[in-house]
Amino acid sequence: MDNCLDFNAPHSMGTTIVGVTYNGGVVLGADSRTSTGVYVANRASDKITQLTDNVYVCRSGSAADSQIVSDYVRYFLHQHTIQLGQPATVKVTANLVRLLSYNNKNFLETGLIVGGWDKYEGGQIYGVPLGGTIVQQPFAIGGSGSSYLYGFFDQAWKEGMTKDEAEELVRKAVSLAIARDGASGGVVRTVIINSEGVTRNFYPGDQLPLWHEELEPHFSLLDILSSPTPSPMDI
Amino acid sequence: MGSGADSERTLYPYVTGSSVVAIKYKDGILMAADMGGSYGSTLRYKSIERLKPIGKHTLLGASGEISDFQEILRFLDELILNDNMWDDGNSLGPKEVHNYLTRVMYNRRNKFNPLWNSLVIGGVKNGQKYLGMVNMIGINFNDNHVATGLGNHLARPILRDEWNENLTFEEGVKLLEKCMRVLLYRDRSAVNKIQLK
């Protein structure tokens, strides 16, 4: 298969990743599906990886490439933290990610969202897409599922959200993308990073809102058949 | 398409900026570019600054791959820093910056590893106005009005018709805004947020 990227066709990556800043920190979110072709290799993967105590990265694209980049960054950052004597800043972390992505752009295929909190600039989100560009943004989306979220964020994003509003937004966004993107699925994982620390959350399918043409989840058809209420397929 | 030759192959751009347009006016240089970064056909980023000041005298505008532009800014940072360390009262002007960038771009092209950008360099030093362009294959020149990308086809005809030596600031701004409007109408990758310096 021809490996050449067409000017007008961005490469799709099997994931949905989201990062959002709020009034006091950041919220990172991702789906949990790792696919090899059409097969789902891992339906409960964790795409939000820790780089330091206060900075995490959302990985998309090639699983191998994104993992090796994270590992190298974690290694360099560890040494940097020892030398510096204090936690690394988000900007430094994002720049390290950029350096690796840019200098190896011919070999890597990974889009990353770096998010974290430091005492100098508070919560920050940096997008590092294919090619190694670095862009600081109030919110960032990536992965194949992100195509479905551009319009959603244009409408739903506001400045100065609270922690709960931001997490709600991230959860809604990832679950919307999962609904429409074949390469995204599984559960929604979120990570909240602020001055107080890091909180990991996990939302399986039944805790997410229902969208168009989706039905109420049931464990088995037998549960519905035995109840007097009409079955879901009745119009 | 051997993987062994990958590090020598030409790259392809991922996140790109569209045209830059610049003119000389009575008191100096005016440059304009929109703030979009496209990812293929998606208009992905809408707040990318593609015009940056370099040293005391120069403005650099770039279209093409944004990661390469960010790298060029780092090269120039180093250049300006080293120049300042001489502490001799002299500072690099637009002509020097243009020359440096031309060498960088041409040498990278010779190694089949280009920086995928078209650059516009403009500035004023000691009262002398300078406006030049260099692109990813090393073509460079200087003129009274320059543009990159689609701007060459859409904006330069307007500039050829309406430019004159003695444009005031207001007339210059109006002229550039006219060019940017045409680009917004006719260039698919343009966005409606611009930077004008």
mmCIF file with all atom_site columns, N, CA, C and O in Angstrom, chain A residues 2-5 7-8 10-11 13 95 98 102-103 105-107 129-135 137 141-142 150, chain B residues 1 6-7 9 11-15 39-42 44-46 48 65-68 70-71 74 115-116 188:
data_model
loop_
_atom_site.group_PDB
_atom_site.id
_atom_site.type_symbol
_atom_site.label_atom_id
_atom_site.label_alt_id
_atom_site.label_comp_id
_atom_site.label_asym_id
_atom_site.label_entity_id
_atom_site.label_seq_id
_atom_site.pdbx_PDB_ins_code
_atom_site.Cartn_x
_atom_site.Cartn_y
_atom_site.Cartn_z
_atom_site.occupancy
_atom_site.B_iso_or_equiv
_atom_site.pdbx_formal_charge
_atom_site.auth_seq_id
_atom_site.auth_comp_id
_atom_site.auth_asym_id
_atom_site.auth_atom_id
_atom_site.pdbx_PDB_model_num
ATOM 1   N N  . ASP A 1 2   ? 0.528   2.197  -0.793 1.00 0.00 ? 2   ASP A N  1
ATOM 2   C CA . ASP A 1 2   ? 1.341   3.408  -0.897 1.00 0.00 ? 2   ASP A CA 1
ATOM 3   C C  . ASP A 1 2   ? 1.357   4.167  0.418  1.00 0.00 ? 2   ASP A C  1
ATOM 4   O O  . ASP A 1 2   ? 0.309   4.445  0.994  1.00 0.00 ? 2   ASP A O  1
ATOM 5   N N  . ASN A 1 3   ? 2.556   4.505  0.887  1.00 0.00 ? 3   ASN A N  1
ATOM 6   C CA . ASN A 1 3   ? 2.647   5.114  2.209  1.00 0.00 ? 3   ASN A CA 1
ATOM 7   C C  . ASN A 1 3   ? 2.640   6.635  2.177  1.00 0.00 ? 3   ASN A C  1
ATOM 8   O O  . ASN A 1 3   ? 2.692   7.278  3.192  1.00 0.00 ? 3   ASN A O  1
ATOM 9   N N  . CYS A 1 4   ? 2.579   7.181  0.965  1.00 0.00 ? 4   CYS A N  1
ATOM 10  C CA . CYS A 1 4   ? 2.694   8.625  0.825  1.00 0.00 ? 4   CYS A CA 1
ATOM 11  C C  . CYS A 1 4   ? 1.451   9.337  1.328  1.00 0.00 ? 4   CYS A C  1
ATOM 12  O O  . CYS A 1 4   ? 0.342   8.962  1.007  1.00 0.00 ? 4   CYS A O  1
ATOM 13  N N  . LEU A 1 5   ? 1.649   10.361 2.142  1.00 0.00 ? 5   LEU A N  1
ATOM 14  C CA . LEU A 1 5   ? 0.519   11.141 2.642  1.00 0.00 ? 5   LEU A CA 1
ATOM 15  C C  . LEU A 1 5   ? 0.087   12.126 1.578  1.00 0.00 ? 5   LEU A C  1
ATOM 16  O O  . LEU A 1 5   ? 0.872   12.912 1.119  1.00 0.00 ? 5   LEU A O  1
ATOM 17  N N  . PHE A 1 7   ? -1.526  15.501 0.323  1.00 0.00 ? 7   PHE A N  1
ATOM 18  C CA . PHE A 1 7   ? -1.644  16.837 0.900  1.00 0.00 ? 7   PHE A CA 1
ATOM 19  C C  . PHE A 1 7   ? -2.960  17.051 1.615  1.00 0.00 ? 7   PHE A C  1
ATOM 20  O O  . PHE A 1 7   ? -3.028  17.688 2.630  1.00 0.00 ? 7   PHE A O  1
ATOM 21  N N  . ASN A 1 8   ? -4.033  16.567 1.018  1.00 0.00 ? 8   ASN A N  1
ATOM 22  C CA . ASN A 1 8   ? -5.360  16.909 1.498  1.00 0.00 ? 8   ASN A CA 1
ATOM 23  C C  . ASN A 1 8   ? -6.007  15.816 2.319  1.00 0.00 ? 8   ASN A C  1
ATOM 24  O O  . ASN A 1 8   ? -7.193  15.877 2.585  1.00 0.00 ? 8   ASN A O  1
ATOM 25  N N  . PRO A 1 10  ? -5.483  14.048 5.894  1.00 0.00 ? 10  PRO A N  1
ATOM 26  C CA . PRO A 1 10  ? -4.767  13.750 7.135  1.00 0.00 ? 10  PRO A CA 1
ATOM 27  C C  . PRO A 1 10  ? -4.977  12.292 7.528  1.00 0.00 ? 10  PRO A C  1
ATOM 28  O O  . PRO A 1 10  ? -6.044  11.732 7.314  1.00 0.00 ? 10  PRO A O  1
ATOM 29  N N  . HIS A 1 11  ? -3.944  11.721 8.093  1.00 0.00 ? 11  HIS A N  1
ATOM 30  C CA . HIS A 1 11  ? -3.985  10.318 8.464  1.00 0.00 ? 11  HIS A CA 1
ATOM 31  C C  . HIS A 1 11  ? -4.904  10.122 9.666  1.00 0.00 ? 11  HIS A C  1
ATOM 32  O O  . HIS A 1 11  ? -4.811  10.832 10.633 1.00 0.00 ? 11  HIS A O  1
ATOM 33  N N  . MET A 1 13  ? -6.246  8.401  13.073 1.00 0.00 ? 13  MET A N  1
ATOM 34  C CA . MET A 1 13  ? -5.623  7.666  14.162 1.00 0.00 ? 13  MET A CA 1
ATOM 35  C C  . MET A 1 13  ? -6.703  7.092  15.050 1.00 0.00 ? 13  MET A C  1
ATOM 36  O O  . MET A 1 13  ? -7.633  7.792  15.437 1.00 0.00 ? 13  MET A O  1
ATOM 37  N N  . ASN A 1 95  ? 7.841   20.657 25.521 1.00 0.00 ? 95  ASN A N  1
ATOM 38  C CA . ASN A 1 95  ? 8.931   20.904 24.587 1.00 0.00 ? 95  ASN A CA 1
ATOM 39  C C  . ASN A 1 95  ? 9.757   19.657 24.318 1.00 0.00 ? 95  ASN A C  1
ATOM 40  O O  . ASN A 1 95  ? 10.216  19.436 23.197 1.00 0.00 ? 95  ASN A O  1
ATOM 41  N N  . ARG A 1 98  ? 7.890   17.658 21.983 1.00 0.00 ? 98  ARG A N  1
ATOM 42  C CA . ARG A 1 98  ? 8.014   18.268 20.650 1.00 0.00 ? 98  ARG A CA 1
ATOM 43  C C  . ARG A 1 98  ? 9.343   17.906 20.005 1.00 0.00 ? 98  ARG A C  1
ATOM 44  O O  . ARG A 1 98  ? 9.407   17.553 18.835 1.00 0.00 ? 98  ARG A O  1
ATOM 45  N N  . TYR A 1 102 ? 9.472   16.166 16.512 1.00 0.00 ? 102 TYR A N  1
ATOM 46  C CA . TYR A 1 102 ? 9.939   16.909 15.353 1.00 0.00 ? 102 TYR A CA 1
ATOM 47  C C  . TYR A 1 102 ? 11.176  16.268 14.738 1.00 0.00 ? 102 TYR A C  1
ATOM 48  O O  . TYR A 1 102 ? 11.268  16.122 13.522 1.00 0.00 ? 102 TYR A O  1
ATOM 49  N N  . ASN A 1 103 ? 12.131  15.909 15.592 1.00 0.00 ? 103 ASN A N  1
ATOM 50  C CA . ASN A 1 103 ? 13.382  15.401 15.047 1.00 0.00 ? 103 ASN A CA 1
ATOM 51  C C  . ASN A 1 103 ? 13.258  14.002 14.469 1.00 0.00 ? 103 ASN A C  1
ATOM 52  O O  . ASN A 1 103 ? 14.143  13.554 13.757 1.00 0.00 ? 103 ASN A O  1
ATOM 53  N N  . LYS A 1 105 ? 10.385  13.061 12.762 1.00 0.00 ? 105 LYS A N  1
ATOM 54  C CA . LYS A 1 105 ? 9.077   13.141 12.133 1.00 0.00 ? 105 LYS A CA 1
ATOM 55  C C  . LYS A 1 105 ? 8.900   12.158 10.989 1.00 0.00 ? 105 LYS A C  1
ATOM 56  O O  . LYS A 1 105 ? 7.774   11.753 10.693 1.00 0.00 ? 105 LYS A O  1
ATOM 57  N N  . ASN A 1 106 ? 10.005  11.725 10.376 1.00 0.00 ? 106 ASN A N  1
ATOM 58  C CA . ASN A 1 106 ? 9.885   10.756 9.287  1.00 0.00 ? 106 ASN A CA 1
ATOM 59  C C  . ASN A 1 106 ? 9.542   9.366  9.775  1.00 0.00 ? 106 ASN A C  1
ATOM 60  O O  . ASN A 1 106 ? 9.098   8.526  9.000  1.00 0.00 ? 106 ASN A O  1
ATOM 61  N N  . PHE A 1 107 ? 9.795   9.093  11.058 1.00 0.00 ? 107 PHE A N  1
ATOM 62  C CA . PHE A 1 107 ? 9.629   7.727  11.552 1.00 0.00 ? 107 PHE A CA 1
ATOM 63  C C  . PHE A 1 107 ? 8.420   7.557  12.450 1.00 0.00 ? 107 PHE A C  1
ATOM 64  O O  . PHE A 1 107 ? 7.900   6.468  12.603 1.00 0.00 ? 107 PHE A O  1
ATOM 65  N N  . PRO A 1 129 ? 0.779   17.730 17.502 1.00 0.00 ? 129 PRO A N  1
ATOM 66  C CA . PRO A 1 129 ? 0.241   16.830 16.482 1.00 0.00 ? 129 PRO A CA 1
ATOM 67  C C  . PRO A 1 129 ? 1.364   16.206 15.648 1.00 0.00 ? 129 PRO A C  1
ATOM 68  O O  . PRO A 1 129 ? 2.546   16.420 15.930 1.00 0.00 ? 129 PRO A O  1
ATOM 69  N N  . LEU A 1 130 ? 0.969   15.456 14.605 1.00 0.00 ? 130 LEU A N  1
ATOM 70  C CA . LEU A 1 130 ? 1.922   14.874 13.670 1.00 0.00 ? 130 LEU A CA 1
ATOM 71  C C  . LEU A 1 130 ? 2.837   15.962 13.143 1.00 0.00 ? 130 LEU A C  1
ATOM 72  O O  . LEU A 1 130 ? 2.397   17.068 12.882 1.00 0.00 ? 130 LEU A O  1
ATOM 73  N N  . GLY A 1 131 ? 4.109   15.681 13.021 1.00 0.00 ? 131 GLY A N  1
ATOM 74  C CA . GLY A 1 131 ? 5.038   16.659 12.458 1.00 0.00 ? 131 GLY A CA 1
ATOM 75  C C  . GLY A 1 131 ? 5.819   17.414 13.514 1.00 0.00 ? 131 GLY A C  1
ATOM 76  O O  . GLY A 1 131 ? 6.891   17.949 13.230 1.00 0.00 ? 131 GLY A O  1
ATOM 77  N N  . GLY A 1 132 ? 5.290   17.460 14.749 1.00 0.00 ? 132 GLY A N  1
ATOM 78  C CA . GLY A 1 132 ? 6.079   18.083 15.802 1.00 0.00 ? 132 GLY A CA 1
ATOM 79  C C  . GLY A 1 132 ? 5.820   19.560 16.008 1.00 0.00 ? 132 GLY A C  1
ATOM 80  O O  . GLY A 1 132 ? 6.650   20.266 16.576 1.00 0.00 ? 132 GLY A O  1
ATOM 81  N N  . THR A 1 133 ? 4.669   20.061 15.538 1.00 0.00 ? 133 THR A N  1
ATOM 82  C CA . THR A 1 133 ? 4.302   21.443 15.871 1.00 0.00 ? 133 THR A CA 1
ATOM 83  C C  . THR A 1 133 ? 3.911   21.455 17.340 1.00 0.00 ? 133 THR A C  1
ATOM 84  O O  . THR A 1 133 ? 3.378   20.472 17.846 1.00 0.00 ? 133 THR A O  1
ATOM 85  N N  . ILE A 1 134 ? 4.175   22.591 18.030 1.00 0.00 ? 134 ILE A N  1
ATOM 86  C CA . ILE A 1 134 ? 3.688   22.688 19.408 1.00 0.00 ? 134 ILE A CA 1
ATOM 87  C C  . ILE A 1 134 ? 2.730   23.873 19.490 1.00 0.00 ? 134 ILE A C  1
ATOM 88  O O  . ILE A 1 134 ? 3.047   24.965 19.011 1.00 0.00 ? 134 ILE A O  1
ATOM 89  N N  . VAL A 1 135 ? 1.553   23.650 20.036 1.00 0.00 ? 135 VAL A N  1
ATOM 90  C CA . VAL A 1 135 ? 0.549   24.707 20.101 1.00 0.00 ? 135 VAL A CA 1
ATOM 91  C C  . VAL A 1 135 ? -0.072  24.707 21.491 1.00 0.00 ? 135 VAL A C  1
ATOM 92  O O  . VAL A 1 135 ? -0.667  23.715 21.891 1.00 0.00 ? 135 VAL A O  1
ATOM 93  N N  . GLN A 1 137 ? -3.000  25.610 23.870 1.00 0.00 ? 137 GLN A N  1
ATOM 94  C CA . GLN A 1 137 ? -4.413  25.904 23.612 1.00 0.00 ? 137 GLN A CA 1
ATOM 95  C C  . GLN A 1 137 ? -5.203  25.805 24.903 1.00 0.00 ? 137 GLN A C  1
ATOM 96  O O  . GLN A 1 137 ? -4.821  25.067 25.797 1.00 0.00 ? 137 GLN A O  1
ATOM 97  N N  . ILE A 1 141 ? -8.003  18.658 21.090 1.00 0.00 ? 141 ILE A N  1
ATOM 98  C CA . ILE A 1 141 ? -8.604  17.356 20.776 1.00 0.00 ? 141 ILE A CA 1
ATOM 99  C C  . ILE A 1 141 ? -7.705  16.660 19.771 1.00 0.00 ? 141 ILE A C  1
ATOM 100 O O  . ILE A 1 141 ? -7.004  17.309 18.996 1.00 0.00 ? 141 ILE A O  1
ATOM 101 N N  . GLY A 1 142 ? -7.706  15.319 19.800 1.00 0.00 ? 142 GLY A N  1
ATOM 102 C CA . GLY A 1 142 ? -6.842  14.589 18.884 1.00 0.00 ? 142 GLY A CA 1
ATOM 103 C C  . GLY A 1 142 ? -7.361  13.194 18.644 1.00 0.00 ? 142 GLY A C  1
ATOM 104 O O  . GLY A 1 142 ? -8.283  12.723 19.318 1.00 0.00 ? 142 GLY A O  1
ATOM 105 N N  . TYR A 1 150 ? -15.006 18.774 16.604 1.00 0.00 ? 150 TYR A N  1
ATOM 106 C CA . TYR A 1 150 ? -14.669 20.172 16.333 1.00 0.00 ? 150 TYR A CA 1
ATOM 107 C C  . TYR A 1 150 ? -15.882 21.064 16.520 1.00 0.00 ? 150 TYR A C  1
ATOM 108 O O  . TYR A 1 150 ? -15.818 22.086 17.203 1.00 0.00 ? 150 TYR A O  1
ATOM 109 N N  . MET B 2 1   ? 10.826  3.315  -2.333 1.00 0.00 ? 1   MET B N  1
ATOM 110 C CA . MET B 2 1   ? 10.310  3.840  -1.046 1.00 0.00 ? 1   MET B CA 1
ATOM 111 C C  . MET B 2 1   ? 10.950  3.079  0.094  1.00 0.00 ? 1   MET B C  1
ATOM 112 O O  . MET B 2 1   ? 10.289  2.669  1.023  1.00 0.00 ? 1   MET B O  1
ATOM 113 N N  . ASP B 2 6   ? 14.799  6.705  4.311  1.00 0.00 ? 6   ASP B N  1
ATOM 114 C CA . ASP B 2 6   ? 13.770  7.584  4.878  1.00 0.00 ? 6   ASP B CA 1
ATOM 115 C C  . ASP B 2 6   ? 14.335  8.902  5.389  1.00 0.00 ? 6   ASP B C  1
ATOM 116 O O  . ASP B 2 6   ? 13.733  9.948  5.224  1.00 0.00 ? 6   ASP B O  1
ATOM 117 N N  . SER B 2 7   ? 15.505  8.844  6.035  1.00 0.00 ? 7   SER B N  1
ATOM 118 C CA . SER B 2 7   ? 16.005  10.082 6.621  1.00 0.00 ? 7   SER B CA 1
ATOM 119 C C  . SER B 2 7   ? 16.479  11.045 5.547  1.00 0.00 ? 7   SER B C  1
ATOM 120 O O  . SER B 2 7   ? 16.709  12.206 5.810  1.00 0.00 ? 7   SER B O  1
ATOM 121 N N  . ARG B 2 9   ? 14.715  11.338 2.638  1.00 0.00 ? 9   ARG B N  1
ATOM 122 C CA . ARG B 2 9   ? 13.598  11.675 1.763  1.00 0.00 ? 9   ARG B CA 1
ATOM 123 C C  . ARG B 2 9   ? 13.016  13.026 2.080  1.00 0.00 ? 9   ARG B C  1
ATOM 124 O O  . ARG B 2 9   ? 13.119  13.516 3.191  1.00 0.00 ? 9   ARG B O  1
ATOM 125 N N  . LEU B 2 11  ? 10.194  15.455 3.122  1.00 0.00 ? 11  LEU B N  1
ATOM 126 C CA . LEU B 2 11  ? 9.070   15.287 4.033  1.00 0.00 ? 11  LEU B CA 1
ATOM 127 C C  . LEU B 2 11  ? 7.799   15.774 3.374  1.00 0.00 ? 11  LEU B C  1
ATOM 128 O O  . LEU B 2 11  ? 7.840   16.354 2.308  1.00 0.00 ? 11  LEU B O  1
ATOM 129 N N  . TYR B 2 12  ? 6.674   15.543 4.008  1.00 0.00 ? 12  TYR B N  1
ATOM 130 C CA . TYR B 2 12  ? 5.432   16.184 3.577  1.00 0.00 ? 12  TYR B CA 1
ATOM 131 C C  . TYR B 2 12  ? 4.889   16.991 4.749  1.00 0.00 ? 12  TYR B C  1
ATOM 132 O O  . TYR B 2 12  ? 5.077   16.636 5.889  1.00 0.00 ? 12  TYR B O  1
ATOM 133 N N  . PRO B 2 13  ? 4.212   18.090 4.430  1.00 0.00 ? 13  PRO B N  1
ATOM 134 C CA . PRO B 2 13  ? 3.763   18.963 5.511  1.00 0.00 ? 13  PRO B CA 1
ATOM 135 C C  . PRO B 2 13  ? 2.513   18.415 6.185  1.00 0.00 ? 13  PRO B C  1
ATOM 136 O O  . PRO B 2 13  ? 1.711   17.757 5.553  1.00 0.00 ? 13  PRO B O  1
ATOM 137 N N  . TYR B 2 14  ? 2.382   18.644 7.474  1.00 0.00 ? 14  TYR B N  1
ATOM 138 C CA . TYR B 2 14  ? 1.207   18.201 8.208  1.00 0.00 ? 14  TYR B CA 1
ATOM 139 C C  . TYR B 2 14  ? 0.314   19.379 8.591  1.00 0.00 ? 14  TYR B C  1
ATOM 140 O O  . TYR B 2 14  ? -0.809  19.483 8.166  1.00 0.00 ? 14  TYR B O  1
ATOM 141 N N  . VAL B 2 15  ? 0.861   20.276 9.436  1.00 0.00 ? 15  VAL B N  1
ATOM 142 C CA . VAL B 2 15  ? 0.067   21.437 9.856  1.00 0.00 ? 15  VAL B CA 1
ATOM 143 C C  . VAL B 2 15  ? 0.604   22.631 9.089  1.00 0.00 ? 15  VAL B C  1
ATOM 144 O O  . VAL B 2 15  ? 1.756   23.010 9.245  1.00 0.00 ? 15  VAL B O  1
ATOM 145 N N  . TYR B 2 39  ? -4.841  21.254 8.912  1.00 0.00 ? 39  TYR B N  1
ATOM 146 C CA . TYR B 2 39  ? -4.344  19.885 9.011  1.00 0.00 ? 39  TYR B CA 1
ATOM 147 C C  . TYR B 2 39  ? -5.014  19.139 7.880  1.00 0.00 ? 39  TYR B C  1
ATOM 148 O O  . TYR B 2 39  ? -6.109  18.616 8.029  1.00 0.00 ? 39  TYR B O  1
ATOM 149 N N  . GLY B 2 40  ? -4.373  19.128 6.706  1.00 0.00 ? 40  GLY B N  1
ATOM 150 C CA . GLY B 2 40  ? -5.046  18.591 5.524  1.00 0.00 ? 40  GLY B CA 1
ATOM 151 C C  . GLY B 2 40  ? -6.158  19.534 5.143  1.00 0.00 ? 40  GLY B C  1
ATOM 152 O O  . GLY B 2 40  ? -5.934  20.723 4.948  1.00 0.00 ? 40  GLY B O  1
ATOM 153 N N  . SER B 2 41  ? -7.374  19.021 5.054  1.00 0.00 ? 41  SER B N  1
ATOM 154 C CA . SER B 2 41  ? -8.469  19.915 4.691  1.00 0.00 ? 41  SER B CA 1
ATOM 155 C C  . SER B 2 41  ? -9.197  20.457 5.908  1.00 0.00 ? 41  SER B C  1
ATOM 156 O O  . SER B 2 41  ? -10.085 21.290 5.780  1.00 0.00 ? 41  SER B O  1
ATOM 157 N N  . THR B 2 42  ? -8.814  19.988 7.112  1.00 0.00 ? 42  THR B N  1
ATOM 158 C CA . THR B 2 42  ? -9.470  20.512 8.319  1.00 0.00 ? 42  THR B CA 1
ATOM 159 C C  . THR B 2 42  ? -8.792  21.810 8.739  1.00 0.00 ? 42  THR B C  1
ATOM 160 O O  . THR B 2 42  ? -7.567  21.891 8.778  1.00 0.00 ? 42  THR B O  1
ATOM 161 N N  . ARG B 2 44  ? -7.702  23.303 11.505 1.00 0.00 ? 44  ARG B N  1
ATOM 162 C CA . ARG B 2 44  ? -7.605  22.775 12.860 1.00 0.00 ? 44  ARG B CA 1
ATOM 163 C C  . ARG B 2 44  ? -7.289  23.809 13.924 1.00 0.00 ? 44  ARG B C  1
ATOM 164 O O  . ARG B 2 44  ? -7.863  23.804 14.993 1.00 0.00 ? 44  ARG B O  1
ATOM 165 N N  . TYR B 2 45  ? -6.328  24.701 13.648 1.00 0.00 ? 45  TYR B N  1
ATOM 166 C CA . TYR B 2 45  ? -5.917  25.680 14.668 1.00 0.00 ? 45  TYR B CA 1
ATOM 167 C C  . TYR B 2 45  ? -6.233  27.061 14.167 1.00 0.00 ? 45  TYR B C  1
ATOM 168 O O  . TYR B 2 45  ? -5.958  27.394 13.018 1.00 0.00 ? 45  TYR B O  1
ATOM 169 N N  . LYS B 2 46  ? -6.799  27.899 15.042 1.00 0.00 ? 46  LYS B N  1
ATOM 170 C CA . LYS B 2 46  ? -7.213  29.219 14.554 1.00 0.00 ? 46  LYS B CA 1
ATOM 171 C C  . LYS B 2 46  ? -6.528  30.350 15.296 1.00 0.00 ? 46  LYS B C  1
ATOM 172 O O  . LYS B 2 46  ? -6.962  31.484 15.219 1.00 0.00 ? 46  LYS B O  1
ATOM 173 N N  . ILE B 2 48  ? -2.825  30.589 15.454 1.00 0.00 ? 48  ILE B N  1
ATOM 174 C CA . ILE B 2 48  ? -1.381  30.445 15.272 1.00 0.00 ? 48  ILE B CA 1
ATOM 175 C C  . ILE B 2 48  ? -0.828  31.766 14.781 1.00 0.00 ? 48  ILE B C  1
ATOM 176 O O  . ILE B 2 48  ? -1.302  32.318 13.783 1.00 0.00 ? 48  ILE B O  1
ATOM 177 N N  . GLU B 2 65  ? 4.680   24.456 6.557  1.00 0.00 ? 65  GLU B N  1
ATOM 178 C CA . GLU B 2 65  ? 4.665   23.609 7.757  1.00 0.00 ? 65  GLU B CA 1
ATOM 179 C C  . GLU B 2 65  ? 5.031   24.411 9.009  1.00 0.00 ? 65  GLU B C  1
ATOM 180 O O  . GLU B 2 65  ? 6.105   24.997 9.094  1.00 0.00 ? 65  GLU B O  1
ATOM 181 N N  . ILE B 2 66  ? 4.134   24.382 9.987  1.00 0.00 ? 66  ILE B N  1
ATOM 182 C CA . ILE B 2 66  ? 4.319   25.222 11.182 1.00 0.00 ? 66  ILE B CA 1
ATOM 183 C C  . ILE B 2 66  ? 5.449   24.697 12.060 1.00 0.00 ? 66  ILE B C  1
ATOM 184 O O  . ILE B 2 66  ? 6.194   25.473 12.672 1.00 0.00 ? 66  ILE B O  1
ATOM 185 N N  . SER B 2 67  ? 5.636   23.370 12.122 1.00 0.00 ? 67  SER B N  1
ATOM 186 C CA . SER B 2 67  ? 6.721   22.868 12.980 1.00 0.00 ? 67  SER B CA 1
ATOM 187 C C  . SER B 2 67  ? 8.071   23.316 12.443 1.00 0.00 ? 67  SER B C  1
ATOM 188 O O  . SER B 2 67  ? 8.972   23.652 13.221 1.00 0.00 ? 67  SER B O  1
ATOM 189 N N  . ASP B 2 68  ? 8.219   23.374 11.111 1.00 0.00 ? 68  ASP B N  1
ATOM 190 C CA . ASP B 2 68  ? 9.477   23.863 10.533 1.00 0.00 ? 68  ASP B CA 1
ATOM 191 C C  . ASP B 2 68  ? 9.655   25.351 10.822 1.00 0.00 ? 68  ASP B C  1
ATOM 192 O O  . ASP B 2 68  ? 10.773  25.809 11.066 1.00 0.00 ? 68  ASP B O  1
ATOM 193 N N  . GLN B 2 70  ? 8.560   26.892 13.482 1.00 0.00 ? 70  GLN B N  1
ATOM 194 C CA . GLN B 2 70  ? 8.959   26.991 14.885 1.00 0.00 ? 70  GLN B CA 1
ATOM 195 C C  . GLN B 2 70  ? 10.443  26.678 15.036 1.00 0.00 ? 70  GLN B C  1
ATOM 196 O O  . GLN B 2 70  ? 11.136  27.308 15.836 1.00 0.00 ? 70  GLN B O  1
ATOM 197 N N  . GLU B 2 71  ? 10.936  25.746 14.215 1.00 0.00 ? 71  GLU B N  1
ATOM 198 C CA . GLU B 2 71  ? 12.358  25.406 14.262 1.00 0.00 ? 71  GLU B CA 1
ATOM 199 C C  . GLU B 2 71  ? 13.201  26.562 13.741 1.00 0.00 ? 71  GLU B C  1
ATOM 200 O O  . GLU B 2 71  ? 14.243  26.895 14.301 1.00 0.00 ? 71  GLU B O  1
ATOM 201 N N  . ARG B 2 74  ? 13.727  29.112 16.276 1.00 0.00 ? 74  ARG B N  1
ATOM 202 C CA . ARG B 2 74  ? 14.784  28.758 17.221 1.00 0.00 ? 74  ARG B CA 1
ATOM 203 C C  . ARG B 2 74  ? 16.175  29.020 16.658 1.00 0.00 ? 74  ARG B C  1
ATOM 204 O O  . ARG B 2 74  ? 17.065  29.499 17.366 1.00 0.00 ? 74  ARG B O  1
ATOM 205 N N  . LEU B 2 115 ? 13.103  22.558 4.701  1.00 0.00 ? 115 LEU B N  1
ATOM 206 C CA . LEU B 2 115 ? 12.152  23.139 5.641  1.00 0.00 ? 115 LEU B CA 1
ATOM 207 C C  . LEU B 2 115 ? 10.981  23.617 4.793  1.00 0.00 ? 115 LEU B C  1
ATOM 208 O O  . LEU B 2 115 ? 11.127  24.495 3.958  1.00 0.00 ? 115 LEU B O  1
ATOM 209 N N  . TRP B 2 116 ? 9.834   23.017 5.007  1.00 0.00 ? 116 TRP B N  1
ATOM 210 C CA . TRP B 2 116 ? 8.714   23.181 4.092  1.00 0.00 ? 116 TRP B CA 1
ATOM 211 C C  . TRP B 2 116 ? 8.005   24.502 4.334  1.00 0.00 ? 116 TRP B C  1
ATOM 212 O O  . TRP B 2 116 ? 6.864   24.539 4.791  1.00 0.00 ? 116 TRP B O  1
ATOM 213 N N  . ARG B 2 188 ? -9.182  28.142 0.049  1.00 0.00 ? 188 ARG B N  1
ATOM 214 C CA . ARG B 2 188 ? -9.905  27.216 0.917  1.00 0.00 ? 188 ARG B CA 1
ATOM 215 C C  . ARG B 2 188 ? -9.323  27.159 2.312  1.00 0.00 ? 188 ARG B C  1
ATOM 216 O O  . ARG B 2 188 ? -10.020 26.932 3.281  1.00 0.00 ? 188 ARG B O  1
#
